[in-house]
Short mmCIF file of C-alpha atoms in Angstrom, two decimals:
data_model
loop_
_atom_site.label_atom_id
_atom_site.label_comp_id
_atom_site.label_asym_id
_atom_site.label_seq_id
_atom_site.Cartn_x
_atom_site.Cartn_y
_atom_site.Cartn_z
CA MET O 1 181.28 141.85 26.34
CA THR O 2 180.61 144.91 28.45
CA ASP O 3 181.94 144.95 32.00
CA PRO O 4 179.05 145.34 34.49
CA ILE O 5 180.95 148.00 36.42
CA ILE O 6 180.56 150.34 33.43
CA PHE O 7 176.82 150.62 34.06
CA LEU O 8 177.38 151.50 37.71
CA GLN O 9 179.88 154.16 36.68
CA LEU O 10 177.44 155.59 34.14
CA ALA O 11 174.79 155.78 36.85
CA LYS O 12 177.22 157.63 39.13
CA ILE O 13 178.03 160.12 36.36
CA ALA O 14 174.35 160.72 35.63
CA SER O 15 173.68 161.14 39.34
CA ALA O 16 176.48 163.67 39.70
CA ARG O 17 175.04 165.67 36.81
CA GLY O 18 171.55 165.48 38.29
CA LYS O 19 170.22 163.53 35.31
CA LEU O 20 169.57 160.20 37.03
CA ASN O 21 165.81 159.84 37.05
CA ARG O 22 163.84 156.74 37.96
CA THR O 23 163.65 155.41 34.40
CA LEU O 24 167.33 155.89 33.65
CA LYS O 25 168.23 154.29 36.97
CA ARG O 26 166.13 151.24 36.06
CA VAL O 27 167.77 151.01 32.63
CA TYR O 28 171.27 151.09 34.12
CA LEU O 29 170.28 148.50 36.71
CA MET O 30 168.78 146.12 34.16
CA ASN O 31 171.81 146.48 31.88
CA TYR O 32 174.04 145.74 34.87
CA VAL O 33 172.03 142.61 35.71
CA ARG O 34 172.17 141.40 32.10
CA ALA O 35 175.93 141.94 31.94
CA VAL O 36 176.45 139.99 35.17
CA LYS O 37 174.30 137.14 33.84
CA ARG O 38 176.30 137.08 30.59
CA GLN O 39 179.56 136.91 32.55
CA ARG O 40 178.30 134.05 34.71
CA ALA O 41 177.00 132.18 31.68
CA ALA O 42 180.35 132.58 29.94
CA ALA O 43 182.15 131.25 33.01
CA VAL O 44 179.84 128.24 33.21
CA THR O 45 180.26 127.53 29.51
CA ALA O 46 184.04 127.69 29.81
CA THR O 47 183.95 125.32 32.77
CA GLN O 48 181.73 122.87 30.91
CA GLU O 49 184.06 122.94 27.90
CA LYS O 50 187.02 122.13 30.14
CA HIS O 51 185.17 119.13 31.56
CA LEU O 52 184.15 117.93 28.10
CA VAL O 53 187.73 118.11 26.88
CA LYS O 54 188.95 116.06 29.86
CA PHE O 55 186.38 113.33 29.32
CA ALA O 56 186.66 113.27 25.53
CA ILE O 57 190.34 112.36 25.59
#
């Protein structure tokens, strides 16, 4: 799973090089949002599994 911070760092690098246009900025932002959603979903799934294990025993 890709860390969301990577996409922000890539945007900073592109900006420093002068290559960060509107489209690329949108792509980095959407990838960042997807990565954050994946992390949150993984955390929720892990929490649910812990609760299921407690009640199953």
